mmCIF file of C-alpha atoms in Angstrom:
data_model
loop_
_atom_site.group_PDB
_atom_site.id
_atom_site.type_symbol
_atom_site.label_atom_id
_atom_site.label_comp_id
_atom_site.label_asym_id
_atom_site.label_seq_id
_atom_site.Cartn_x
_atom_site.Cartn_y
_atom_site.Cartn_z
ATOM 1 C CA MET D 1 -21.565 -2.688 -5.518
ATOM 2 C CA SER D 2 -19.427 -0.186 -3.608
ATOM 3 C CA PHE D 3 -15.840 -0.069 -2.426
ATOM 4 C CA ARG D 4 -14.352 0.955 0.880
ATOM 5 C CA LEU D 5 -12.304 4.094 0.230
ATOM 6 C CA ALA D 6 -9.290 5.210 2.252
ATOM 7 C CA VAL D 7 -6.926 8.183 2.030
ATOM 8 C CA CYS D 8 -3.247 8.260 2.943
ATOM 9 C CA ALA D 9 -2.950 10.877 5.689
ATOM 10 C CA GLU D 10 0.750 11.348 4.949
ATOM 11 C CA MET D 11 0.193 12.925 1.526
ATOM 12 C CA VAL D 12 -2.669 15.426 1.871
ATOM 13 C CA TYR D 13 -3.489 18.364 4.168
ATOM 14 C CA GLY D 14 0.175 18.945 4.905
ATOM 15 C CA GLU D 15 -0.557 22.225 6.697
ATOM 16 C CA LEU D 16 -2.301 20.277 9.478
ATOM 17 C CA PRO D 17 -0.833 18.064 12.227
ATOM 18 C CA LEU D 18 -1.327 14.380 11.521
ATOM 19 C CA ILE D 19 -4.156 13.981 14.039
ATOM 20 C CA GLU D 20 -6.099 16.796 12.372
ATOM 21 C CA ARG D 21 -5.489 15.285 8.931
ATOM 22 C CA VAL D 22 -6.931 11.999 10.177
ATOM 23 C CA ARG D 23 -9.980 13.768 11.586
ATOM 24 C CA ARG D 24 -10.571 15.693 8.365
ATOM 25 C CA ILE D 25 -10.294 12.544 6.239
ATOM 26 C CA GLN D 26 -12.584 10.639 8.590
ATOM 27 C CA GLY D 27 -15.073 13.512 8.603
ATOM 28 C CA GLN D 28 -15.526 13.110 4.856
ATOM 29 C CA GLY D 29 -16.349 9.437 5.198
ATOM 30 C CA TYR D 30 -13.003 7.881 4.283
ATOM 31 C CA GLU D 31 -10.818 5.352 6.034
ATOM 32 C CA VAL D 32 -7.181 6.236 6.712
ATOM 33 C CA GLU D 33 -3.839 4.843 5.569
ATOM 34 C CA LEU D 34 -0.657 5.515 7.560
ATOM 35 C CA TRP D 35 3.028 5.053 6.859
ATOM 36 C CA ASP D 36 5.623 4.696 9.636
ATOM 37 C CA THR D 37 3.842 4.804 12.997
ATOM 38 C CA ARG D 38 6.943 4.937 15.172
ATOM 39 C CA GLY D 39 7.068 8.079 17.292
ATOM 40 C CA ARG D 40 3.388 8.782 16.662
ATOM 41 C CA HIS D 41 0.819 9.303 19.441
ATOM 42 C CA ILE D 42 -0.967 6.003 18.869
ATOM 43 C CA ALA D 43 -3.536 6.434 21.646
ATOM 44 C CA ALA D 44 -4.534 9.814 20.223
ATOM 45 C CA LEU D 45 -4.825 8.372 16.721
ATOM 46 C CA ALA D 46 -7.003 5.540 18.039
ATOM 47 C CA ALA D 47 -9.147 8.046 19.940
ATOM 48 C CA THR D 48 -10.137 9.793 16.695
ATOM 49 C CA GLY D 49 -12.419 6.851 15.973
ATOM 50 C CA ALA D 50 -11.074 6.613 12.427
ATOM 51 C CA ARG D 51 -10.914 3.267 10.691
ATOM 52 C CA PHE D 52 -7.316 2.572 9.714
ATOM 53 C CA SER D 53 -6.977 0.336 6.680
ATOM 54 C CA SER D 54 -3.193 -0.031 6.499
ATOM 55 C CA MET D 55 0.169 1.020 7.899
ATOM 56 C CA SER D 56 3.825 0.201 7.320
ATOM 57 C CA GLY D 57 4.501 -3.313 8.556
ATOM 58 C CA TYR D 58 8.269 -3.306 9.020
ATOM 59 C CA PHE D 59 11.116 -0.826 9.457
ATOM 60 C CA GLY D 60 14.274 -2.657 8.502
ATOM 61 C CA GLY D 61 15.771 -5.543 6.634
ATOM 62 C CA SER D 62 14.866 -7.060 3.293
ATOM 63 C CA LEU D 63 12.412 -9.791 2.370
ATOM 64 C CA ILE D 64 14.686 -11.135 -0.335
ATOM 65 C CA ASP D 65 18.056 -11.001 1.442
ATOM 66 C CA PRO D 66 18.922 -13.961 3.716
ATOM 67 C CA ALA D 67 20.920 -11.606 5.935
ATOM 68 C CA GLY D 68 18.016 -9.148 6.270
ATOM 69 C CA ALA D 69 14.955 -11.388 6.450
ATOM 70 C CA ALA D 70 15.186 -11.847 10.226
ATOM 71 C CA GLU D 71 15.140 -8.067 10.685
ATOM 72 C CA VAL D 72 11.947 -7.812 8.620
ATOM 73 C CA LEU D 73 10.273 -10.387 10.829
ATOM 74 C CA ALA D 74 11.533 -8.869 14.084
ATOM 75 C CA SER D 75 10.471 -5.338 13.144
ATOM 76 C CA ALA D 76 7.081 -6.580 11.942
ATOM 77 C CA GLU D 77 6.494 -8.286 15.272
ATOM 78 C CA LYS D 78 7.376 -5.086 17.127
ATOM 79 C CA LEU D 79 4.774 -3.155 15.110
ATOM 80 C CA ILE D 80 1.924 -5.610 15.632
ATOM 81 C CA PRO D 81 0.808 -4.093 18.986
ATOM 82 C CA THR D 82 0.408 -0.731 17.223
ATOM 83 C CA ALA D 83 -1.613 -2.341 14.453
ATOM 84 C CA LEU D 84 -3.860 -4.036 16.984
ATOM 85 C CA GLU D 85 -4.364 -0.830 18.990
ATOM 86 C CA LEU D 86 -5.385 1.057 15.860
ATOM 87 C CA GLY D 87 -7.425 -1.800 14.421
ATOM 88 C CA VAL D 88 -5.262 -1.838 11.297
ATOM 89 C CA GLU D 89 -6.127 -4.693 8.942
ATOM 90 C CA ARG D 90 -3.071 -4.706 6.660
ATOM 91 C CA MET D 91 0.597 -4.163 7.419
ATOM 92 C CA VAL D 92 2.501 -3.196 4.277
ATOM 93 C CA VAL D 93 5.861 -4.673 3.306
ATOM 94 C CA HIS D 94 8.054 -4.221 0.244
ATOM 95 C CA PRO D 95 10.294 -6.599 -1.697
ATOM 96 C CA ALA D 96 13.492 -4.970 -0.420
ATOM 97 C CA GLU D 97 14.550 -2.321 2.061
ATOM 98 C CA LEU D 98 13.661 1.285 1.244
ATOM 99 C CA GLY D 99 15.747 4.191 2.451
ATOM 100 C CA GLU D 100 15.306 7.946 2.341
ATOM 101 C CA GLY D 101 13.024 9.064 -0.459
ATOM 102 C CA GLY D 102 12.032 5.486 -1.209
ATOM 103 C CA ARG D 103 15.401 4.639 -2.713
ATOM 104 C CA ALA D 104 16.877 1.175 -2.390
ATOM 105 C CA VAL D 105 19.226 0.862 0.574
ATOM 106 C CA ARG D 106 21.269 -1.635 -1.442
ATOM 107 C CA PRO D 107 20.374 -1.139 -5.108
ATOM 108 C CA LEU D 108 20.190 -4.313 -7.169
ATOM 109 C CA HIS D 109 19.105 -4.437 -10.774
ATOM 110 C CA ARG D 110 18.816 -8.148 -11.385
ATOM 111 C CA SER D 111 16.769 -10.728 -9.511
ATOM 112 C CA THR D 112 18.085 -14.198 -8.736
ATOM 113 C CA GLY D 113 16.599 -17.532 -7.780
ATOM 114 C CA GLU D 114 17.924 -17.051 -4.260
ATOM 115 C CA MET D 115 16.005 -13.761 -3.979
ATOM 116 C CA TRP D 116 12.794 -15.467 -5.088
ATOM 117 C CA LEU D 117 13.214 -18.304 -2.646
ATOM 118 C CA THR D 118 14.174 -16.040 0.258
ATOM 119 C CA GLY D 119 11.219 -13.746 -0.453
ATOM 120 C CA LEU D 120 8.865 -16.720 -0.515
ATOM 121 C CA ARG D 121 10.177 -18.138 2.754
ATOM 122 C CA THR D 122 10.043 -14.737 4.488
ATOM 123 C CA LEU D 123 6.471 -14.180 3.370
ATOM 124 C CA GLU D 124 5.538 -17.649 4.621
ATOM 125 C CA ARG D 125 6.890 -16.718 8.048
ATOM 126 C CA LEU D 126 5.021 -13.402 7.943
ATOM 127 C CA ALA D 127 1.867 -15.362 7.123
ATOM 128 C CA MET D 128 2.298 -17.394 10.289
ATOM 129 C CA LEU D 129 2.918 -14.235 12.299
ATOM 130 C CA GLY D 130 -0.158 -12.606 10.796
ATOM 131 C CA GLU D 131 -2.310 -15.644 11.468
ATOM 132 C CA LYS D 132 -1.183 -15.690 15.105
ATOM 133 C CA HIS D 133 -2.121 -12.039 15.691
ATOM 134 C CA GLY D 134 -5.028 -11.592 13.307
ATOM 135 C CA VAL D 135 -3.397 -9.196 10.831
ATOM 136 C CA THR D 136 -2.586 -9.473 7.133
ATOM 137 C CA PHE D 137 0.755 -8.562 5.586
ATOM 138 C CA ALA D 138 0.363 -6.888 2.195
ATOM 139 C CA LEU D 139 3.245 -6.971 -0.290
ATOM 140 C CA GLU D 140 3.284 -3.764 -2.327
ATOM 141 C CA ASN D 141 4.510 -3.548 -5.912
ATOM 142 C CA LEU D 142 6.687 -0.570 -6.849
ATOM 143 C CA ASN D 143 7.949 1.044 -10.010
ATOM 144 C CA THR D 144 11.704 0.970 -10.565
ATOM 145 C CA ILE D 145 11.706 3.464 -13.436
ATOM 146 C CA LEU D 146 10.950 6.662 -11.508
ATOM 147 C CA ASP D 147 10.435 6.276 -7.774
ATOM 148 C CA HIS D 148 12.210 3.131 -6.579
ATOM 149 C CA PRO D 149 15.196 2.188 -8.755
ATOM 150 C CA GLY D 150 17.218 -0.784 -7.613
ATOM 151 C CA ILE D 151 14.385 -2.750 -5.955
ATOM 152 C CA PRO D 152 14.283 -6.318 -7.344
ATOM 153 C CA LEU D 153 11.026 -8.276 -7.683
ATOM 154 C CA ALA D 154 9.067 -5.045 -7.423
ATOM 155 C CA ARG D 155 6.758 -5.330 -10.440
ATOM 156 C CA ALA D 156 3.142 -6.280 -9.855
ATOM 157 C CA LYS D 157 3.636 -9.527 -11.751
ATOM 158 C CA ASP D 158 6.516 -10.376 -9.385
ATOM 159 C CA THR D 159 4.620 -9.548 -6.196
ATOM 160 C CA MET D 160 1.601 -11.491 -7.495
ATOM 161 C CA ALA D 161 3.817 -14.512 -8.183
ATOM 162 C CA LEU D 162 5.219 -14.391 -4.650
ATOM 163 C CA VAL D 163 1.861 -13.907 -2.923
ATOM 164 C CA SER D 164 0.168 -16.616 -4.970
ATOM 165 C CA ALA D 165 3.024 -19.011 -4.213
ATOM 166 C CA VAL D 166 2.599 -18.398 -0.470
ATOM 167 C CA ASP D 167 -1.158 -18.954 -0.921
ATOM 168 C CA HIS D 168 -2.111 -17.932 2.630
ATOM 169 C CA PRO D 169 -4.972 -15.622 3.664
ATOM 170 C CA ASN D 170 -2.675 -13.562 5.897
ATOM 171 C CA VAL D 171 -0.425 -12.558 2.984
ATOM 172 C CA ARG D 172 -1.957 -10.516 0.191
ATOM 173 C CA MET D 173 -1.013 -7.904 -2.423
ATOM 174 C CA MET D 174 -1.071 -4.176 -1.861
ATOM 175 C CA LEU D 175 -1.711 -3.570 -5.546
ATOM 176 C CA ASP D 176 -0.507 -0.049 -6.312
ATOM 177 C CA LEU D 177 -1.893 1.006 -9.687
ATOM 178 C CA TYR D 178 0.190 4.186 -9.860
ATOM 179 C CA HIS D 179 3.362 2.114 -9.732
ATOM 180 C CA ALA D 180 1.924 -0.505 -12.086
ATOM 181 C CA GLN D 181 0.999 2.099 -14.696
ATOM 182 C CA ILE D 182 4.546 3.470 -14.770
ATOM 183 C CA GLY D 183 6.234 0.090 -14.829
ATOM 184 C CA GLU D 184 3.805 -2.214 -16.621
ATOM 185 C CA GLY D 185 0.520 -0.665 -17.802
ATOM 186 C CA ASN D 186 -2.446 -2.778 -18.924
ATOM 187 C CA LEU D 187 -4.161 -2.068 -15.596
ATOM 188 C CA ILE D 188 -7.534 -3.634 -16.311
ATOM 189 C CA GLU D 189 -6.027 -6.987 -17.235
ATOM 190 C CA LEU D 190 -3.747 -6.686 -14.216
ATOM 191 C CA VAL D 191 -6.600 -6.223 -11.728
ATOM 192 C CA ARG D 192 -8.459 -9.141 -13.301
ATOM 193 C CA ALA D 193 -5.447 -11.425 -12.977
ATOM 194 C CA ALA D 194 -4.552 -10.253 -9.476
ATOM 195 C CA ARG D 195 -8.100 -10.316 -8.080
ATOM 196 C CA PRO D 196 -7.719 -13.522 -5.989
ATOM 197 C CA TRP D 197 -4.624 -12.144 -4.258
ATOM 198 C CA ILE D 198 -5.554 -8.489 -3.634
ATOM 199 C CA GLY D 199 -5.726 -7.290 -0.044
ATOM 200 C CA GLU D 200 -5.951 -3.592 -0.848
ATOM 201 C CA ILE D 201 -5.510 -1.335 -3.866
ATOM 202 C CA GLN D 202 -3.736 2.021 -3.942
ATOM 203 C CA VAL D 203 -4.258 4.648 -6.609
ATOM 204 C CA ALA D 204 -2.815 7.908 -7.904
ATOM 205 C CA ASP D 205 -2.749 9.375 -11.382
ATOM 206 C CA VAL D 206 0.223 9.433 -13.747
ATOM 207 C CA PRO D 207 2.228 11.605 -14.187
ATOM 208 C CA GLY D 208 2.515 13.565 -10.950
ATOM 209 C CA ARG D 209 1.055 11.149 -8.388
ATOM 210 C CA PHE D 210 -2.018 13.278 -7.806
ATOM 211 C CA GLU D 211 -5.719 12.471 -7.516
ATOM 212 C CA PRO D 212 -7.680 10.714 -10.289
ATOM 213 C CA GLY D 213 -8.527 12.994 -13.179
ATOM 214 C CA THR D 214 -5.195 14.814 -13.217
ATOM 215 C CA GLY D 215 -3.380 12.411 -15.528
ATOM 216 C CA GLU D 216 -3.682 9.594 -18.028
ATOM 217 C CA ILE D 217 -5.346 6.764 -16.086
ATOM 218 C CA ASN D 218 -9.040 6.122 -16.693
ATOM 219 C CA TYR D 219 -9.946 5.193 -13.138
ATOM 220 C CA ARG D 220 -13.655 4.955 -13.927
ATOM 221 C CA ALA D 221 -12.846 2.119 -16.328
ATOM 222 C CA VAL D 222 -10.639 0.501 -13.688
ATOM 223 C CA ALA D 223 -13.477 0.812 -11.157
ATOM 224 C CA SER D 224 -15.861 -0.919 -13.575
ATOM 225 C CA ALA D 225 -13.385 -3.751 -14.076
ATOM 226 C CA LEU D 226 -13.016 -4.165 -10.320
ATOM 227 C CA ARG D 227 -16.785 -4.326 -9.871
ATOM 228 C CA ASP D 228 -17.065 -6.865 -12.653
ATOM 229 C CA ALA D 229 -14.400 -8.943 -10.892
ATOM 230 C CA GLY D 230 -16.372 -8.796 -7.633
ATOM 231 C CA TYR D 231 -13.917 -6.658 -5.678
ATOM 232 C CA THR D 232 -15.514 -4.834 -2.729
ATOM 233 C CA GLY D 233 -12.418 -4.167 -0.605
ATOM 234 C CA VAL D 234 -10.382 -1.066 0.147
ATOM 235 C CA ILE D 235 -9.129 1.357 -2.488
ATOM 236 C CA GLY D 236 -6.692 3.863 -1.028
ATOM 237 C CA LEU D 237 -5.711 7.261 -2.405
ATOM 238 C CA GLU D 238 -1.944 7.352 -1.929
ATOM 239 C CA ALA D 239 -1.483 10.635 -3.722
ATOM 240 C CA GLY D 240 -0.812 14.285 -3.189
ATOM 241 C CA ALA D 241 -3.396 16.912 -4.040
ATOM 242 C CA PHE D 242 -2.784 18.567 -7.398
ATOM 243 C CA GLY D 243 -3.445 21.990 -5.867
ATOM 244 C CA GLY D 244 -0.952 21.612 -3.022
ATOM 245 C CA GLN D 245 -1.208 20.988 0.714
ATOM 246 C CA SER D 246 -4.003 23.440 1.560
ATOM 247 C CA LEU D 247 -7.320 22.337 3.012
ATOM 248 C CA GLU D 248 -9.141 23.391 -0.139
ATOM 249 C CA ALA D 249 -6.786 21.422 -2.395
ATOM 250 C CA GLY D 250 -7.088 18.356 -0.191
ATOM 251 C CA ASP D 251 -10.885 18.542 -0.178
ATOM 252 C CA THR D 252 -10.888 18.822 -3.973
ATOM 253 C CA ALA D 253 -8.589 15.791 -4.280
ATOM 254 C CA LEU D 254 -10.763 13.677 -1.985
ATOM 255 C CA ALA D 255 -13.898 14.657 -3.893
ATOM 256 C CA ALA D 256 -12.285 13.704 -7.218
ATOM 257 C CA PHE D 257 -11.185 10.385 -5.739
ATOM 258 C CA GLY D 258 -14.671 9.618 -4.488
ATOM 259 C CA SER D 259 -16.187 10.578 -7.830
ATOM 260 C CA ALA D 260 -13.832 8.309 -9.750
ATOM 261 C CA PHE D 261 -15.035 5.345 -7.737
ATOM 262 C CA ASP D 262 -18.701 6.439 -7.651
ATOM 263 C CA VAL D 263 -18.968 7.245 -3.958
#
């Protein structure tokens, strides 16, 4: 049983223009993840022939804030034509608004019942939007210890609770195991519990956020657990290359990623 593997073009091969990064990733047999697509040459990206697994699905507002939920929905709708042009399957959203460097725009360190309810209702509306246009919105978990302090409801157990409560095929988890390792650990039990709700999985090693094999996570064991659970979807490398942004370092990172998941 094999997985579909993707690589985030934003984090490797930094010495190349984005289009060339996409071509290099595609040339090695991987799908491609993107972040913010605004201001990008979408027709040129589509013309590469790459398969795009995911992209950012909103650019403002907050799922869990009644005053910001409408902005999430409006920005998501504006991005749907881009997703359709690229053939993107999943549009990624987060529990609250991220600013520069992934920091919380309005840091909050305690969740409330109102946040839960607002997040649930916003995701339900995204589900309807996704169903209408044939895309899936994927709610990504984050760690609040190192990279994203001040984001409520960011743990994998929180995002799983929200997605399972929505219980709609057009809303799924973007299960990020790098973030989960920092914030929660126990990754094998996590992937087993989350399996019914996973839309895509992202990986990077800890510490450093580099390719598998550079840190403490046993990704071969995680891969075995995913196979045992029947997962055959996308696993995305959202990581920098340990050796830097050169072509050689990027190629080494992609090879290590493929090896970890037996491709």
